mmCIF file of C-alpha atoms in Angstrom:
data_model
loop_
_atom_site.group_PDB
_atom_site.id
_atom_site.type_symbol
_atom_site.label_atom_id
_atom_site.label_comp_id
_atom_site.label_asym_id
_atom_site.label_seq_id
_atom_site.Cartn_x
_atom_site.Cartn_y
_atom_site.Cartn_z
ATOM 1 C CA UNK W 1 100.665 83.886 131.046
ATOM 2 C CA UNK W 2 103.196 85.341 133.298
ATOM 3 C CA UNK W 3 101.311 84.800 136.508
ATOM 4 C CA UNK W 4 102.040 80.948 135.919
ATOM 5 C CA UNK W 5 105.622 81.606 135.473
ATOM 6 C CA UNK W 6 107.923 81.499 138.701
ATOM 7 C CA UNK W 7 108.667 84.826 140.406
ATOM 8 C CA UNK W 8 112.322 84.984 139.168
ATOM 9 C CA UNK W 9 111.270 84.525 135.841
ATOM 10 C CA UNK W 10 108.693 87.457 135.910
ATOM 11 C CA UNK W 11 111.174 89.829 137.439
ATOM 12 C CA UNK W 12 113.883 88.791 134.561
ATOM 13 C CA UNK W 13 111.255 89.562 131.931
ATOM 14 C CA UNK W 14 110.005 92.748 133.542
ATOM 15 C CA UNK W 15 113.364 94.029 134.099
ATOM 16 C CA UNK W 16 114.348 93.113 130.339
ATOM 17 C CA UNK W 17 111.349 94.927 129.141
ATOM 18 C CA UNK W 18 112.229 98.000 131.137
ATOM 19 C CA UNK W 19 115.594 97.981 129.959
ATOM 20 C CA UNK W 20 114.601 97.366 126.369
ATOM 21 C CA UNK W 21 112.149 100.271 126.639
ATOM 22 C CA UNK W 22 114.769 102.533 127.932
ATOM 23 C CA UNK W 23 117.036 101.693 125.024
ATOM 24 C CA UNK W 24 114.256 102.200 122.386
ATOM 25 C CA UNK W 25 113.796 98.584 121.490
ATOM 26 C CA UNK W 26 110.610 98.246 119.038
ATOM 27 C CA UNK W 27 108.965 95.446 117.750
ATOM 28 C CA UNK W 28 107.470 95.148 114.266
ATOM 29 C CA UNK W 29 104.830 92.518 113.580
ATOM 30 C CA UNK W 30 104.268 90.809 110.277
ATOM 31 C CA UNK W 31 100.377 91.430 109.595
ATOM 32 C CA UNK W 32 100.180 89.574 106.240
ATOM 33 C CA UNK W 33 100.380 92.504 103.838
ATOM 34 C CA UNK W 34 104.021 93.036 104.064
ATOM 35 C CA UNK W 35 106.296 91.463 101.664
ATOM 36 C CA UNK W 36 107.106 87.932 102.879
ATOM 37 C CA UNK W 37 110.406 87.615 100.983
ATOM 38 C CA UNK W 38 111.636 90.914 102.266
ATOM 39 C CA UNK W 39 110.956 89.734 105.885
ATOM 40 C CA UNK W 40 112.962 86.528 105.144
ATOM 41 C CA UNK W 41 115.894 88.267 104.073
ATOM 42 C CA UNK W 42 115.764 90.252 107.232
ATOM 43 C CA UNK W 43 115.389 87.089 109.473
ATOM 44 C CA UNK W 44 118.170 85.613 107.569
ATOM 45 C CA UNK W 45 120.513 88.526 108.078
ATOM 46 C CA UNK W 46 119.699 88.555 111.788
ATOM 47 C CA UNK W 47 120.337 84.776 111.678
ATOM 48 C CA UNK W 48 123.869 85.326 110.157
ATOM 49 C CA UNK W 49 124.834 86.994 113.499
ATOM 50 C CA UNK W 50 123.651 84.355 115.915
ATOM 51 C CA UNK W 51 125.684 82.010 117.894
ATOM 52 C CA UNK W 52 123.929 79.286 115.945
ATOM 53 C CA UNK W 53 125.458 80.647 112.633
ATOM 54 C CA UNK W 54 128.757 81.310 114.333
ATOM 55 C CA UNK W 55 128.946 77.522 115.300
ATOM 56 C CA UNK W 56 127.253 76.309 112.157
ATOM 57 C CA UNK W 57 124.354 74.963 113.850
ATOM 58 C CA UNK W 58 121.938 77.298 112.042
ATOM 59 C CA UNK W 59 119.068 75.773 109.977
ATOM 60 C CA UNK W 60 119.870 78.568 107.507
ATOM 61 C CA UNK W 61 123.155 77.241 106.834
ATOM 62 C CA UNK W 62 121.857 74.530 104.893
ATOM 63 C CA UNK W 63 120.610 75.999 101.354
ATOM 64 C CA UNK W 64 117.944 73.110 101.390
ATOM 65 C CA UNK W 65 116.664 74.120 104.812
ATOM 66 C CA UNK W 66 116.839 77.797 104.162
ATOM 67 C CA UNK W 67 114.792 77.148 101.025
ATOM 68 C CA UNK W 68 112.262 75.059 102.823
ATOM 69 C CA UNK W 69 111.724 77.595 105.563
ATOM 70 C CA UNK W 70 111.277 80.474 102.945
ATOM 71 C CA UNK W 71 108.706 78.318 101.061
ATOM 72 C CA UNK W 72 106.768 77.522 104.419
ATOM 73 C CA UNK W 73 106.914 81.449 105.487
ATOM 74 C CA UNK W 74 105.501 82.180 101.720
ATOM 75 C CA UNK W 75 102.781 79.736 101.972
ATOM 76 C CA UNK W 76 101.820 80.557 105.239
ATOM 77 C CA UNK W 77 101.698 84.310 104.283
ATOM 78 C CA UNK W 78 99.764 83.786 101.228
ATOM 79 C CA UNK W 79 96.652 82.720 103.521
ATOM 80 C CA UNK W 80 97.490 84.911 106.326
ATOM 81 C CA UNK W 81 98.764 82.179 108.732
ATOM 82 C CA UNK W 82 102.313 83.679 109.065
ATOM 83 C CA UNK W 83 103.045 85.509 112.368
ATOM 84 C CA UNK W 84 106.617 87.130 112.888
ATOM 85 C CA UNK W 85 108.031 89.607 115.000
ATOM 86 C CA UNK W 86 111.617 91.556 114.474
ATOM 87 C CA UNK W 87 113.136 93.251 117.249
ATOM 88 C CA UNK W 88 114.600 96.619 115.919
ATOM 89 C CA UNK W 89 116.943 98.485 118.070
ATOM 90 C CA UNK W 90 118.318 102.231 116.703
ATOM 91 C CA UNK W 91 117.221 100.877 113.025
ATOM 92 C CA UNK W 92 119.126 97.678 113.152
ATOM 93 C CA UNK W 93 117.160 94.410 113.073
ATOM 94 C CA UNK W 94 118.632 92.640 116.325
ATOM 95 C CA UNK W 95 116.139 89.609 116.920
ATOM 96 C CA UNK W 96 113.232 87.638 115.199
ATOM 97 C CA UNK W 97 110.421 85.041 115.911
ATOM 98 C CA UNK W 98 108.468 83.359 113.411
ATOM 99 C CA UNK W 99 105.930 80.973 113.165
ATOM 100 C CA UNK W 100 102.365 80.061 111.817
ATOM 101 C CA UNK W 101 98.796 79.782 113.025
ATOM 102 C CA UNK W 102 96.309 77.077 112.429
ATOM 103 C CA UNK W 103 93.094 77.609 113.926
ATOM 104 C CA UNK W 104 93.710 78.460 117.550
ATOM 105 C CA UNK W 105 97.453 77.289 117.724
ATOM 106 C CA UNK W 106 100.704 79.057 116.949
ATOM 107 C CA UNK W 107 103.258 76.767 115.960
ATOM 108 C CA UNK W 108 106.788 78.335 116.540
ATOM 109 C CA UNK W 109 109.379 78.091 113.517
ATOM 110 C CA UNK W 110 112.343 79.600 114.424
ATOM 111 C CA UNK W 111 113.661 82.281 116.766
ATOM 112 C CA UNK W 112 117.101 84.098 117.227
ATOM 113 C CA UNK W 113 119.065 87.154 117.764
ATOM 114 C CA UNK W 114 122.201 88.880 117.045
ATOM 115 C CA UNK W 115 125.024 87.911 119.797
ATOM 116 C CA UNK W 116 126.089 91.520 119.997
ATOM 117 C CA UNK W 117 122.522 92.150 121.611
ATOM 118 C CA UNK W 118 122.332 89.283 124.165
ATOM 119 C CA UNK W 119 122.356 91.308 127.321
ATOM 120 C CA UNK W 120 118.846 92.827 126.222
ATOM 121 C CA UNK W 121 117.320 89.257 126.216
ATOM 122 C CA UNK W 122 116.263 89.550 123.024
ATOM 123 C CA UNK W 123 114.993 86.078 122.519
ATOM 124 C CA UNK W 124 112.741 86.332 125.811
ATOM 125 C CA UNK W 125 111.597 89.707 124.555
ATOM 126 C CA UNK W 126 110.522 88.379 121.105
ATOM 127 C CA UNK W 127 108.739 85.463 122.707
ATOM 128 C CA UNK W 128 106.640 87.889 125.074
ATOM 129 C CA UNK W 129 105.816 90.235 121.987
ATOM 130 C CA UNK W 130 104.637 87.283 119.945
ATOM 131 C CA UNK W 131 102.645 86.040 122.993
ATOM 132 C CA UNK W 132 101.170 89.391 123.795
ATOM 133 C CA UNK W 133 100.132 89.556 119.888
ATOM 134 C CA UNK W 134 98.710 86.155 119.855
ATOM 135 C CA UNK W 135 96.641 86.657 123.024
ATOM 136 C CA UNK W 136 95.289 89.586 121.357
ATOM 137 C CA UNK W 137 94.169 87.811 118.372
ATOM 138 C CA UNK W 138 92.410 84.931 120.486
ATOM 139 C CA UNK W 139 95.130 82.331 119.780
ATOM 140 C CA UNK W 140 94.952 79.973 123.058
ATOM 141 C CA UNK W 141 97.669 77.290 122.302
ATOM 142 C CA UNK W 142 101.567 77.901 121.316
ATOM 143 C CA UNK W 143 103.205 74.865 120.211
ATOM 144 C CA UNK W 144 106.960 75.410 120.933
ATOM 145 C CA UNK W 145 108.236 72.543 119.010
ATOM 146 C CA UNK W 146 110.641 69.887 119.920
ATOM 147 C CA UNK W 147 111.855 69.803 123.548
ATOM 148 C CA UNK W 148 114.934 71.993 124.339
ATOM 149 C CA UNK W 149 115.638 73.039 127.991
ATOM 150 C CA UNK W 150 114.956 76.687 127.542
ATOM 151 C CA UNK W 151 111.337 76.078 126.536
ATOM 152 C CA UNK W 152 110.425 74.393 129.654
ATOM 153 C CA UNK W 153 110.190 77.904 131.013
ATOM 154 C CA UNK W 154 107.728 79.014 128.463
ATOM 155 C CA UNK W 155 105.597 75.812 128.266
ATOM 156 C CA UNK W 156 102.988 74.573 130.534
ATOM 157 C CA UNK W 157 102.652 70.763 129.307
ATOM 158 C CA UNK W 158 104.841 68.558 126.915
ATOM 159 C CA UNK W 159 102.887 66.479 124.615
ATOM 160 C CA UNK W 160 104.784 63.115 123.752
ATOM 161 C CA UNK W 161 104.348 62.433 120.053
ATOM 162 C CA UNK W 162 105.058 59.121 118.441
ATOM 163 C CA UNK W 163 105.751 58.249 114.728
ATOM 164 C CA UNK W 164 103.891 55.454 113.330
ATOM 165 C CA UNK W 165 104.740 54.221 109.849
ATOM 166 C CA UNK W 166 102.278 51.975 108.237
ATOM 167 C CA UNK W 167 102.725 50.390 104.638
ATOM 168 C CA UNK W 168 101.204 47.988 102.584
ATOM 169 C CA UNK W 169 102.334 44.826 100.930
#
């Protein structure tokens, strides 16, 4: 994966990994036997400390969306499809990435990190931890979801999706 990224991107990831290792950053992986509700609470607690929450742009600000994501995580966990990583520094949850697997494809749901730890590149490190774990599982596709600028560094191709509505009279 990294061999297909730009030299500057590879350097920045490697530096972030060295800095994180020196600081003692660890990654906990959701393996399916943990309590999904407890993981979701941890994710929401991290999200509450993100720039998105501070600016009112977090999906978890809306109780309906928060409930929807909680339900999606629960359903995906119930049959072993949920994949999540929580970054932990000195016993404090500081970042997360969560998504689900269908066949050989991982679909990212959400990613976030606490603002106070932005210098550690927590979002990038969560992405790398998730990619490494997915590769170990043999997952070959990573659907990043909707197009956002930062995702172009992570993705290799963009799919154009079209919505077709069919109705009968």
